[in-house]
mmCIF file of C-alpha atoms in Angstrom:
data_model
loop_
_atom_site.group_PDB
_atom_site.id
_atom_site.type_symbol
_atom_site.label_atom_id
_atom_site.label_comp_id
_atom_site.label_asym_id
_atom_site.label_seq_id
_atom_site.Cartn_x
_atom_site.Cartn_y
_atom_site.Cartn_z
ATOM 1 C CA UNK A 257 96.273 94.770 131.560
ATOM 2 C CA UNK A 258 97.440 96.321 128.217
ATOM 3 C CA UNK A 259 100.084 98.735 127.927
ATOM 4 C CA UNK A 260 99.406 101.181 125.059
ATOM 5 C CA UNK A 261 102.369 104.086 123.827
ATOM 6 C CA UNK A 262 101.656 106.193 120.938
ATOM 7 C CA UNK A 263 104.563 108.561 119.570
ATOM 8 C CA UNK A 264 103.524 111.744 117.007
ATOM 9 C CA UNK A 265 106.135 110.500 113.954
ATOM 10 C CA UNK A 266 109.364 108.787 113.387
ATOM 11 C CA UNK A 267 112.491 110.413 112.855
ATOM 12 C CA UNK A 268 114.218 110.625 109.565
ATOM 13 C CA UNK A 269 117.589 110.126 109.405
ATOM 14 C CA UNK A 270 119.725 111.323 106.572
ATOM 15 C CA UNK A 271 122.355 108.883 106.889
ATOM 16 C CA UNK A 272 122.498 105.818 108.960
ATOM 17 C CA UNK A 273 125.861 106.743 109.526
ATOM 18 C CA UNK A 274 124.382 109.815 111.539
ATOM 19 C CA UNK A 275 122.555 108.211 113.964
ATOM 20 C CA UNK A 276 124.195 107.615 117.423
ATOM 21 C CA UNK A 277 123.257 105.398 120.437
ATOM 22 C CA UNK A 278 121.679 108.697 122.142
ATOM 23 C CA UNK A 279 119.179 109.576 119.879
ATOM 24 C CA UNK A 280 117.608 105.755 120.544
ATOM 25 C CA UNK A 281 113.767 106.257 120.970
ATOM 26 C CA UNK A 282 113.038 103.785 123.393
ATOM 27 C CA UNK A 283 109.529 102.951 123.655
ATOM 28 C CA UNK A 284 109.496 100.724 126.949
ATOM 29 C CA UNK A 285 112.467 99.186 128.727
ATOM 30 C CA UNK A 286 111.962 96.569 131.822
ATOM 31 C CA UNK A 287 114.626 94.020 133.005
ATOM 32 C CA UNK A 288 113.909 91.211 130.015
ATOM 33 C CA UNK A 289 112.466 93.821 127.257
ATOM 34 C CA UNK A 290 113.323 96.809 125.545
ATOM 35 C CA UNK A 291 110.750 98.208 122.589
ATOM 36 C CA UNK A 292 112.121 100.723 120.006
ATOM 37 C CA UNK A 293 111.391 102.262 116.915
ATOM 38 C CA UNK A 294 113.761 101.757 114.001
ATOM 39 C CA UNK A 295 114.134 104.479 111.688
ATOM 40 C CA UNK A 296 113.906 103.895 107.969
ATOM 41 C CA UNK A 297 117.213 103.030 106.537
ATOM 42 C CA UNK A 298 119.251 101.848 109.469
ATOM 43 C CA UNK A 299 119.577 97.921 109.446
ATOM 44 C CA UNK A 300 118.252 95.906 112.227
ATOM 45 C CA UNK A 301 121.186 93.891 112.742
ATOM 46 C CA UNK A 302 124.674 94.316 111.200
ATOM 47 C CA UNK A 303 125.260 94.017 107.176
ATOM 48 C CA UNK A 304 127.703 94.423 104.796
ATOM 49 C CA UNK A 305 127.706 98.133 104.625
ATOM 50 C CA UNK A 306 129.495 98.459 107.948
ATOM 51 C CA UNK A 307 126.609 101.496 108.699
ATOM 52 C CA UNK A 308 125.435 101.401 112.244
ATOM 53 C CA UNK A 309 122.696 99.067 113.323
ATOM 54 C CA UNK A 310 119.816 98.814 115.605
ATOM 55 C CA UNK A 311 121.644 95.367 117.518
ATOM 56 C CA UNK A 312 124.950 97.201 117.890
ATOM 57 C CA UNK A 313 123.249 100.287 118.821
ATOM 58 C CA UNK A 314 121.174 99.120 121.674
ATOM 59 C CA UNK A 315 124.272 97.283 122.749
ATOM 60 C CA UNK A 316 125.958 100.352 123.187
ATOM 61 C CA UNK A 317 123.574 102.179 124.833
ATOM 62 C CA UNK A 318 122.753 99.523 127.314
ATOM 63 C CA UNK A 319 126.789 99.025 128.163
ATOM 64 C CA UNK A 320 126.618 102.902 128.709
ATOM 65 C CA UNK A 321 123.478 103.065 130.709
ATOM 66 C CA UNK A 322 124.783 99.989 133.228
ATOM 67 C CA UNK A 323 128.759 100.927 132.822
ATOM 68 C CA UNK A 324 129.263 97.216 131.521
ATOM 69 C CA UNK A 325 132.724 96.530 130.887
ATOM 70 C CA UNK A 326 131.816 93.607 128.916
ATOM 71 C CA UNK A 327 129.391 92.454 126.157
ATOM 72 C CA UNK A 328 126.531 93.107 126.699
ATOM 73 C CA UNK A 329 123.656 90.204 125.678
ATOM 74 C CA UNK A 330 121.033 91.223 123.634
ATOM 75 C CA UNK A 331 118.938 88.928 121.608
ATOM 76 C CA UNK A 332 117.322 89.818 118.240
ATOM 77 C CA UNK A 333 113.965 88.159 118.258
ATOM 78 C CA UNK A 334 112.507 89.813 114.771
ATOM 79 C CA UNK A 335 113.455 92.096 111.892
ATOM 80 C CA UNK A 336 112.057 94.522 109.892
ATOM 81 C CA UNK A 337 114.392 95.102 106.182
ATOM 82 C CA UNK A 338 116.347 98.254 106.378
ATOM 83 C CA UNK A 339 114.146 100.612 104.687
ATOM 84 C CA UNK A 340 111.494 100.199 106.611
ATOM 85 C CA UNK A 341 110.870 102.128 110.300
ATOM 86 C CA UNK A 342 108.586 100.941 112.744
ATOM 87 C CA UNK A 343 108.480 99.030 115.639
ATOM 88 C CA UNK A 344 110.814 96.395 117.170
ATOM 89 C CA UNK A 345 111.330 94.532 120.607
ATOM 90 C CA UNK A 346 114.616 93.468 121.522
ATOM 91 C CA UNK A 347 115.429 90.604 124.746
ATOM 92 C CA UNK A 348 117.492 91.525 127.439
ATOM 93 C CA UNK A 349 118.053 88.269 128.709
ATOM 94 C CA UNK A 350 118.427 84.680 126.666
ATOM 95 C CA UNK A 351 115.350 83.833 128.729
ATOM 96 C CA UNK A 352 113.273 86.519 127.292
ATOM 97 C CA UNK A 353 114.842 85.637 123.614
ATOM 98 C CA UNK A 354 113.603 82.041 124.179
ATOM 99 C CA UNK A 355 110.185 82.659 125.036
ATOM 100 C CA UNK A 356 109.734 85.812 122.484
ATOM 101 C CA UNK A 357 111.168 83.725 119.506
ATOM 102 C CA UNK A 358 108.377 81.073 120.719
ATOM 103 C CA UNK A 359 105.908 83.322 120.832
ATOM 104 C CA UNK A 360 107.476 84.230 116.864
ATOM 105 C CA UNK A 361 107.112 80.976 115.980
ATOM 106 C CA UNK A 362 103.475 80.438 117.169
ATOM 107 C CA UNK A 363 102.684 83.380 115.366
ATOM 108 C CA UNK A 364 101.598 85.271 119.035
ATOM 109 C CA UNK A 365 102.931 88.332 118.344
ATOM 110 C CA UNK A 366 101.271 90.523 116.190
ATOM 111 C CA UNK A 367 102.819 93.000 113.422
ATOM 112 C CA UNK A 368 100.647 95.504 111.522
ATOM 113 C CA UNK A 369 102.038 97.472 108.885
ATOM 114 C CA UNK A 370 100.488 100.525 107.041
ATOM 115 C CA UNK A 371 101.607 101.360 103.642
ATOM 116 C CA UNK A 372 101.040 103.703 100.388
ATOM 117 C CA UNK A 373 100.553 102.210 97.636
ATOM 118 C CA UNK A 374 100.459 103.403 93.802
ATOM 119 C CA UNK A 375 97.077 101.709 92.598
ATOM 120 C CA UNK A 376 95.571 99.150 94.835
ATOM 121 C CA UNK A 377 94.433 94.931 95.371
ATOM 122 C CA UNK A 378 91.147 94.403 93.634
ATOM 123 C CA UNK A 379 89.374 93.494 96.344
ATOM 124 C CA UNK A 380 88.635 96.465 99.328
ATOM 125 C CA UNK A 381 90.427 93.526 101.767
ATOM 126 C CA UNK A 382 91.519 89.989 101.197
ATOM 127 C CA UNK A 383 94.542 87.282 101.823
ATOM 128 C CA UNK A 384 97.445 87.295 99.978
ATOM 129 C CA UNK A 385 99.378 83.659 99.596
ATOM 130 C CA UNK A 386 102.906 83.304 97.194
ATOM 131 C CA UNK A 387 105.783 81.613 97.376
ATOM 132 C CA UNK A 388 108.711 83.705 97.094
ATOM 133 C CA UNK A 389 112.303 83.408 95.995
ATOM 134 C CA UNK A 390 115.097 85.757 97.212
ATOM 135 C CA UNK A 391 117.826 86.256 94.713
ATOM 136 C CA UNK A 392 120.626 86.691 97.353
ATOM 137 C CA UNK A 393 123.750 88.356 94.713
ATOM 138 C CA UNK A 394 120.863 90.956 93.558
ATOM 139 C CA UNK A 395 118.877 91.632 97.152
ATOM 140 C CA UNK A 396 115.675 90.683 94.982
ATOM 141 C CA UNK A 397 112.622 88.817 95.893
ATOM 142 C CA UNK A 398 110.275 87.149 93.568
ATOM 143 C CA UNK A 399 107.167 85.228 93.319
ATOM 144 C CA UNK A 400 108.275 81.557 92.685
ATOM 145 C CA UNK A 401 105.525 78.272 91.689
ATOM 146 C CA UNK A 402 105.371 76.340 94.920
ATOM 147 C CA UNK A 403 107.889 73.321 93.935
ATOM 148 C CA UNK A 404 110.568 75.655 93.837
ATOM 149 C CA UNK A 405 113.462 74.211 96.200
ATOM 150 C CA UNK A 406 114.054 77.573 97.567
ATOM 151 C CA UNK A 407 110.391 79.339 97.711
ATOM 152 C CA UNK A 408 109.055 79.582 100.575
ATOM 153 C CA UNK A 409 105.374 80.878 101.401
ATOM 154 C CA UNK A 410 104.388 83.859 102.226
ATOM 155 C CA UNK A 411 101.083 84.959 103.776
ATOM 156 C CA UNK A 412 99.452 88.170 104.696
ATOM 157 C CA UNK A 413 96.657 90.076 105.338
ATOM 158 C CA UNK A 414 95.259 93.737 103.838
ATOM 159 C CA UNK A 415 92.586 96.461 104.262
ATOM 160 C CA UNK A 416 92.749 99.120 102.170
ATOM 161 C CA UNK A 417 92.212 102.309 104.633
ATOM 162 C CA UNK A 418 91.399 105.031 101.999
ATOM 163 C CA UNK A 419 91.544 105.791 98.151
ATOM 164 C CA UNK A 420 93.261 109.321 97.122
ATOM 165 C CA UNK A 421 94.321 109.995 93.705
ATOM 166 C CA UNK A 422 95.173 106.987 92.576
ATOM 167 C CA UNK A 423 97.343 106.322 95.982
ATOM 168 C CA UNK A 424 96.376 103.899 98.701
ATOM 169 C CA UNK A 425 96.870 103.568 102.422
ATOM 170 C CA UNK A 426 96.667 100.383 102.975
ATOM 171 C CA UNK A 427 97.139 98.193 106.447
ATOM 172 C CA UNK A 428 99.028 94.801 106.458
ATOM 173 C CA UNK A 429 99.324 92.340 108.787
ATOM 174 C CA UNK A 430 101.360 89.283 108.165
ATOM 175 C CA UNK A 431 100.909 86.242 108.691
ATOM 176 C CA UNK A 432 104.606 85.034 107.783
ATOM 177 C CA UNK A 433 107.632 87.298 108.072
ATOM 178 C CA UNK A 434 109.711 86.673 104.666
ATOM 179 C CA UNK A 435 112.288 89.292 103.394
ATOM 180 C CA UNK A 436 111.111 91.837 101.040
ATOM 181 C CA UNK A 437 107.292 90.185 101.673
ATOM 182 C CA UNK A 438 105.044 93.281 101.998
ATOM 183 C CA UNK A 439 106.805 95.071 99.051
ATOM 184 C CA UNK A 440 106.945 91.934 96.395
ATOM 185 C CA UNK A 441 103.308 90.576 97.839
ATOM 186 C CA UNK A 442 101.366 94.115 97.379
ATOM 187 C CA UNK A 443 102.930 94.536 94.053
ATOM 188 C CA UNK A 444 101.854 91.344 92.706
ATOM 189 C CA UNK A 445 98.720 92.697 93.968
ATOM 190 C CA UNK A 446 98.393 95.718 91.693
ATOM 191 C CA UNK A 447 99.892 97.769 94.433
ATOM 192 C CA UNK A 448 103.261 99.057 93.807
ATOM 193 C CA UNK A 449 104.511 100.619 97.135
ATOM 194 C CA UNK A 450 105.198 104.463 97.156
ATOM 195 C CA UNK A 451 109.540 104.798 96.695
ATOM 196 C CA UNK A 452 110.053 101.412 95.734
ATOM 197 C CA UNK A 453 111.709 101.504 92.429
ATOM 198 C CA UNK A 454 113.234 97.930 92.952
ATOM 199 C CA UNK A 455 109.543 96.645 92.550
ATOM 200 C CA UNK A 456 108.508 99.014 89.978
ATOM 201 C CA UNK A 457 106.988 102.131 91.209
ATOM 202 C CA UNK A 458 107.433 104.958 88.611
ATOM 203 C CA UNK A 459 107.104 108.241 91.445
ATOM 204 C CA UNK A 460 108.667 108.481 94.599
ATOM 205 C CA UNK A 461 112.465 107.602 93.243
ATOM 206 C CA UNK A 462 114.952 109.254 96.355
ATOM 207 C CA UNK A 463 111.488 109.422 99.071
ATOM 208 C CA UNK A 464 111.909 106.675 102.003
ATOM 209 C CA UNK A 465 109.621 103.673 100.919
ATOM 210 C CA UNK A 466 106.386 104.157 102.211
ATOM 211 C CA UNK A 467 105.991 101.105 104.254
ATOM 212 C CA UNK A 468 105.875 101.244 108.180
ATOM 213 C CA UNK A 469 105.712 98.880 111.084
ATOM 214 C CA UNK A 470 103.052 100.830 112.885
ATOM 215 C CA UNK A 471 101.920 98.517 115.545
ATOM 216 C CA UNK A 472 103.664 95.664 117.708
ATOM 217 C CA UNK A 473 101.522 93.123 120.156
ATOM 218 C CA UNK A 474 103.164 90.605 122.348
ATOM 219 C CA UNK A 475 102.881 88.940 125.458
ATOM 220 C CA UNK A 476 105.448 89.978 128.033
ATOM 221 C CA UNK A 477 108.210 87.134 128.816
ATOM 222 C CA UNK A 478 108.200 87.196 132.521
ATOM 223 C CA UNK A 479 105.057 88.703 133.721
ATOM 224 C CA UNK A 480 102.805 87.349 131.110
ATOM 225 C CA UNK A 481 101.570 91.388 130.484
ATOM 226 C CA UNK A 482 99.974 91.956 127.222
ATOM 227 C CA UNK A 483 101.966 95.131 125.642
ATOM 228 C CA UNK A 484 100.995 96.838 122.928
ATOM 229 C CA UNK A 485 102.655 99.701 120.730
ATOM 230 C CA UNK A 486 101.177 102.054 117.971
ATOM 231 C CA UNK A 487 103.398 104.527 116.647
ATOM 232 C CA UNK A 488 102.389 107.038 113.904
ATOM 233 C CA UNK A 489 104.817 106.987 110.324
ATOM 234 C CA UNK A 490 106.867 110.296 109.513
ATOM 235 C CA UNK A 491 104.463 113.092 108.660
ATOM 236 C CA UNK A 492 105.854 113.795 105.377
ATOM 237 C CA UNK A 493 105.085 112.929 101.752
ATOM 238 C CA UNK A 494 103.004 110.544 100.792
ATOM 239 C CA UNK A 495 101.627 109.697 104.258
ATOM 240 C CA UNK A 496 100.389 113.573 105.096
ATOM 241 C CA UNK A 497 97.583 112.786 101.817
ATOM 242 C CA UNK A 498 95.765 110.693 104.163
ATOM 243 C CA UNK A 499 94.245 110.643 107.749
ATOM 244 C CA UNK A 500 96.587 108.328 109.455
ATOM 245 C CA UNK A 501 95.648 108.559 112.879
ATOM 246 C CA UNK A 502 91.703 108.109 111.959
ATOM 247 C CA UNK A 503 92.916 104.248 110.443
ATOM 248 C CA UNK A 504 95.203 104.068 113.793
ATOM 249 C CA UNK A 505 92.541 104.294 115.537
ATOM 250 C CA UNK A 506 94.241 106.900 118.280
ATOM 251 C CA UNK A 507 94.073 110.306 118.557
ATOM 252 C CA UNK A 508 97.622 111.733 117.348
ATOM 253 C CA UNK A 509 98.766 113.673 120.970
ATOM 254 C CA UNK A 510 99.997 117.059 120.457
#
């Protein structure tokens, strides 16, 4: 049996330093799992900024919600880069982490991503397969030849949704989950994403990036449940130029 939640749109924080255990959207919480949706610009686990993250944030709310005088475990089994929202699953329990992170590595759990994208890949769908190179002192990725010591590869999937003036919603699904991927991959591509001026988009410069974890799949822990997420992206600029929920394939609720 599949479990299916849909929410209308993310929220969009101003500052990461806003945001506050409280205003957590929690998606699905069990004994072993707990499914929320990141907001753009808050990082998944803790960074040099010192801003609040979604690790710490979950840790308090859970040490609130069970009046834990303690720590309070919670294992991070994926991560999406800071300026991206969307979906993520957190374990409750080192058991859970163990047999998520396998699932990880088997490449069981399934992440789609929809993006906007100034111009678009050649080809209407397709594969896309670097090797990339992170540049750690300047947060940069870039495409590297194979025999690079520190490339690695990076694979992922793409259909592009709908055509608008020279924009593009486009849907991703990865294959591999490498820093920066989406973003460097798609631009390589011909596809520049919407707000991302590190990669060379020319419009958008101050928007949120315009790249969103829209749908998570995995296989419960303990009870072997299939669970599945969909949540819509923010319903502002550029996504509101196409019909997002027709490509989600779920009627947006009221």
């Amino acid at each position: 049996m599949k479990k299916f939640i849909c929410l209308v749109g993310a929220v969009d924080y101003g500052g990461t330093n806003e945001m506050k255990s409280e205003e957590l959207i929690i998606l699905h919480e069990d004994n072993h799992v707990i499914v929320v949706l990141k907001p753009q610009n808050v990082p998944s686990q803790e960074d040099s900024t010192g801003d609040k993250d979604m690790l710490t944030l979950i840790k308090e709310y859970l040490k609130e919600k069970h009046n834990k005088l303690g720590n309070v475990y919670l294992g991070l089994v994926h991560r999406l880069d800071r300026p991206t929202g969307g979906v993520m699953v957190f374990a409750k329990t080192s058991k859970a982490a163990a047999r998520l992170s396998e699932q990880m590595r088997k490449k069981e759990i399934e992440k789609k991503y929809l993006c906007v994208t100034i111009g678009r890949p050649r080809d209407n769908r397709g594969r896309l397969i670097n090797y990339l190179e992170k540049d750690e002192k300047n947060n940069r990725v870039r495409i590297a030849p194979a025999t690079n010591e520190n490339a690695k590869e990076a694979i992922l999937d793409y259909v592009v949704c709908e055509d608008e003036g020279g924009y593009s919603l486009i849907e991703v699904s990865l294959v591999t989950g490498r820093p920066h991927q989406v973003r460097v991959q798609m631009a390589n591509a011909g596809a520049v994403l919407f707000g991302d001026v590190k990669y060379g988009a020319n419009v958008g410069k101050g928007q949120n990036l315009a790249l969103f974890a829209y749908h998570l799949k995995f296989k419960h822990p303990t009870t072997d449940q299939i669970l599945s997420f969909k949540v819509f992206p923010p319903e502002t600029n550029p996504w509101t130029g196409f019909n997002v929920a027709k490509f989600i394939n779920v009627a947006k609720p009221e």
